Coordinates of C-alpha atoms in Angstrom, one line a residue:
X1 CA 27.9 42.3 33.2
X2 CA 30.1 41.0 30.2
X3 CA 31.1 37.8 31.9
X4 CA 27.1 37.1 32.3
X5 CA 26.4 38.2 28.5
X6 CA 28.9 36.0 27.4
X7 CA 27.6 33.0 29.7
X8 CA 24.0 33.7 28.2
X9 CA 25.5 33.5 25.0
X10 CA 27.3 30.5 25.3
X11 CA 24.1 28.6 27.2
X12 CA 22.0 30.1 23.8
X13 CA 24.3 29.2 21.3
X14 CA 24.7 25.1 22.7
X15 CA 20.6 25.1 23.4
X16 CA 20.4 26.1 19.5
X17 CA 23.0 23.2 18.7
X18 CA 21.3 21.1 20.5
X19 CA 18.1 21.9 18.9
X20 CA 19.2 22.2 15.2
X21 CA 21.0 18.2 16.4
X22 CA 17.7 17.1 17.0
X23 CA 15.4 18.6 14.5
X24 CA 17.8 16.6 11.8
X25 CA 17.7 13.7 13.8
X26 CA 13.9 13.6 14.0
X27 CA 13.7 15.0 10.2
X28 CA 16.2 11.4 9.1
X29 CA 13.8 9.2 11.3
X30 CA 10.9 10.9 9.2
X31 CA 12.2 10.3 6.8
X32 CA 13.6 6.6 7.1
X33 CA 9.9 6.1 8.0
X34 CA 8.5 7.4 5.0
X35 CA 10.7 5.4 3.1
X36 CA 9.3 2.3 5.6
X37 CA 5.7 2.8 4.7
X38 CA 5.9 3.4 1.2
X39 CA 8.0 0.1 0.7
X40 CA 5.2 -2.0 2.9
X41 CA 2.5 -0.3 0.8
X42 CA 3.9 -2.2 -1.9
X43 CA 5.0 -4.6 -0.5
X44 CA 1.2 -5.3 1.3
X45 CA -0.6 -3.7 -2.0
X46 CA -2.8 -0.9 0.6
X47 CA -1.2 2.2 1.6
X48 CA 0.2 2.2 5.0
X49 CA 0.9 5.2 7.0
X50 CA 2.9 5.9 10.1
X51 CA 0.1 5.4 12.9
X52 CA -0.5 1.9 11.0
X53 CA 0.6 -0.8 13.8
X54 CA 4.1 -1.1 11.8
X55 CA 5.3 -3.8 13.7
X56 CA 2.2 -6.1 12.5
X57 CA 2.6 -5.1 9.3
X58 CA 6.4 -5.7 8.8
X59 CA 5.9 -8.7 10.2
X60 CA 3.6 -9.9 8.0
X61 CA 5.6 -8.7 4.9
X62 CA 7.6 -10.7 6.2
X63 CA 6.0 -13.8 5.6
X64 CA 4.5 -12.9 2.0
X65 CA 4.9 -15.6 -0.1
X66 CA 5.8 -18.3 2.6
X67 CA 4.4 -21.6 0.7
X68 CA 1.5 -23.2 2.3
X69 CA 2.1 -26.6 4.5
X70 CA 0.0 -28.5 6.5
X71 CA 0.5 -28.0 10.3
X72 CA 3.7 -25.9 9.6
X73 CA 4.8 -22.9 11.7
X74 CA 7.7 -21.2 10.3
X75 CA 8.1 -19.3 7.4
X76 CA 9.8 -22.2 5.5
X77 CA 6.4 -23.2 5.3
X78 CA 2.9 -22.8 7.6
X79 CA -0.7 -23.0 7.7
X80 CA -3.6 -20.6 8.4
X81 CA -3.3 -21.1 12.2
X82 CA 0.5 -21.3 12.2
X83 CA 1.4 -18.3 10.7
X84 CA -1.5 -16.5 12.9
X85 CA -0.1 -17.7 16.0
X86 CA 3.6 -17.5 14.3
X87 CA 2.9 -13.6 14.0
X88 CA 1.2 -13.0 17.7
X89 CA 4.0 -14.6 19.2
X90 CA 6.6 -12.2 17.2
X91 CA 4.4 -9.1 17.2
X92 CA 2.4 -9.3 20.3
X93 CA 4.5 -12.1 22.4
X94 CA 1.4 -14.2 23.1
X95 CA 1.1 -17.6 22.2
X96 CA -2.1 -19.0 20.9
X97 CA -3.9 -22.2 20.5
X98 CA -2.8 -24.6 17.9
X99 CA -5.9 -25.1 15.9
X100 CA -9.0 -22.5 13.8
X101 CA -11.3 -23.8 16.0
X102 CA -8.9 -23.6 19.5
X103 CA -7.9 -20.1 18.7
X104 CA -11.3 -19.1 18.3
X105 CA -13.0 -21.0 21.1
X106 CA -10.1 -20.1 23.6
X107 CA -7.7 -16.9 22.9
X108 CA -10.6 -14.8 21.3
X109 CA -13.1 -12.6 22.7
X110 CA -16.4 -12.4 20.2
X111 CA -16.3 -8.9 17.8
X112 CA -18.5 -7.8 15.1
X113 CA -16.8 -7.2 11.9
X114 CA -17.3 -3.8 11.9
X115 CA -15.5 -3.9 15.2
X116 CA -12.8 -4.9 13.4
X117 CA -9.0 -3.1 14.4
X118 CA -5.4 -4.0 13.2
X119 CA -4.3 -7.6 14.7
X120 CA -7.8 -9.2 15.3
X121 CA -8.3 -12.2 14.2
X122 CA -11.3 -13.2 11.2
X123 CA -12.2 -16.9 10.9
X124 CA -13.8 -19.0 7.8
X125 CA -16.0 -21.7 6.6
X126 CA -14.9 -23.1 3.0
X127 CA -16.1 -26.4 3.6
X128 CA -19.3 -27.9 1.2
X129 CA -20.3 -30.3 3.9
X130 CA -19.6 -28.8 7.3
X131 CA -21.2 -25.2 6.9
X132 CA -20.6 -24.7 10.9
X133 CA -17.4 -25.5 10.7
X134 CA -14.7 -23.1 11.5
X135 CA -11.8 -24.5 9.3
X136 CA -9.3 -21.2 8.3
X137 CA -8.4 -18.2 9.7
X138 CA -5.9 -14.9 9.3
X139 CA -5.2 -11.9 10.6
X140 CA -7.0 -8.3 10.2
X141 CA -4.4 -5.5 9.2
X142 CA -6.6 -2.4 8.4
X143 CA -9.3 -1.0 5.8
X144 CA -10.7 -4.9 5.2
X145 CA -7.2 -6.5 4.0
X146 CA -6.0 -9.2 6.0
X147 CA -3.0 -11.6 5.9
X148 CA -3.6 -15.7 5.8
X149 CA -1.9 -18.7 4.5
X150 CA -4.0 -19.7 1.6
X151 CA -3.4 -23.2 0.8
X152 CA -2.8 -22.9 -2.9
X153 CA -0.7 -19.4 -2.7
X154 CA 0.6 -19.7 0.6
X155 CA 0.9 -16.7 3.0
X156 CA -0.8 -13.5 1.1
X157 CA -2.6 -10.5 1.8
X158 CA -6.7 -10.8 0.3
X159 CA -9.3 -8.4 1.1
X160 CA -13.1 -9.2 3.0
X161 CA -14.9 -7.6 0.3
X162 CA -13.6 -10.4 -2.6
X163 CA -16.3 -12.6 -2.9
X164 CA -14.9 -15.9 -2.2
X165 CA -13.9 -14.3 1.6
X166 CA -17.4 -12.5 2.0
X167 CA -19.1 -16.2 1.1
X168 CA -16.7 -18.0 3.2
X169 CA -17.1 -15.6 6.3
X170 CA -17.6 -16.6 9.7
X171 CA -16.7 -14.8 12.6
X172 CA -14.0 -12.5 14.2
X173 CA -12.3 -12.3 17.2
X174 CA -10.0 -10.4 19.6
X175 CA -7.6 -12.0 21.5
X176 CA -7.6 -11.8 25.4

């Protein structure tokens, strides 16, 4: 009887090691998350929580501020459809088309833009002369902000409800 008490004892007492090991680990990884989202909701100017698709979104911080050039793809320097297909290929290891109109025609499946979810893709018009046109593009991220490379500020985060992107709005798509 004693040697089974102190067997039971010893089995409880390394369970509640274990257990007390792995509520601290799981409370630092909170925590080291916390401190994650609150420096991407800065960072991103929207708050960002934990069920946020993280890996899009510090990816795209990533890129914040990358300046804005012609037919680039790297984060010395990109355009619209570069630093979309730049980012899928990092965050979601697909590669797009090349070109606005490519990526839209080819890699995307048709949404509504209240269909929109985190990673989808929203295309533009800005052009005077070709309204039908699709000529830039970026990438949703959540709650109407999306990244693009802007060809005066390079890449930065806008949202669909400014005026110059709700005139200049096109479609959105999902890619295959």
């Amino acid at each position: 009887m004693n040697r089974t008490f102190k067997f039971n004892t010893l089995y409880i007492g390394i369970l509640l090691l274990a257990l007390a090991f792995s509520s601290c680990t799981s409370s630092k990884q909170l925590a080291i998350q916390k401190s994650k989202t609150a420096q991407l909701s800065r960072k991103l100017g929207f708050t960002v929580n934990r069920k946020d698709d993280l890996p899009l979104l510090e990816e795209v911080s990533r890129w914040l501020g990358t300046p804005y050039r012609y037919g680039g793809t790297t984060r010395t320097g990109a355009d619209c459809s570069g630093f979309v297909g730049a980012v899928y290929k990092n965050v979601y290891h697909k590669s797009l088309q090349r070109t606005v109109v490519n990526i839209y025609n080819k890699d995307c499946q048709r949404i509504g833009k209240h269909r929109l979810k985190p990673g989808d893709l929203v295309f533009f018009n800005f052009s005077k002369r070709k309204k039908r046109t699709l000529n830039h593009m970026g990438i949703y991220l959540k709650n109407g902000y999306f990244a693009h490379a802007s060809t005066s500020k390079g890449v930065m985060v806008n949202h669909l409800s400014e005026n110059y992107y709700k005139k200049g709005w096109r479609k959105s798509g999902r890619v295959w």
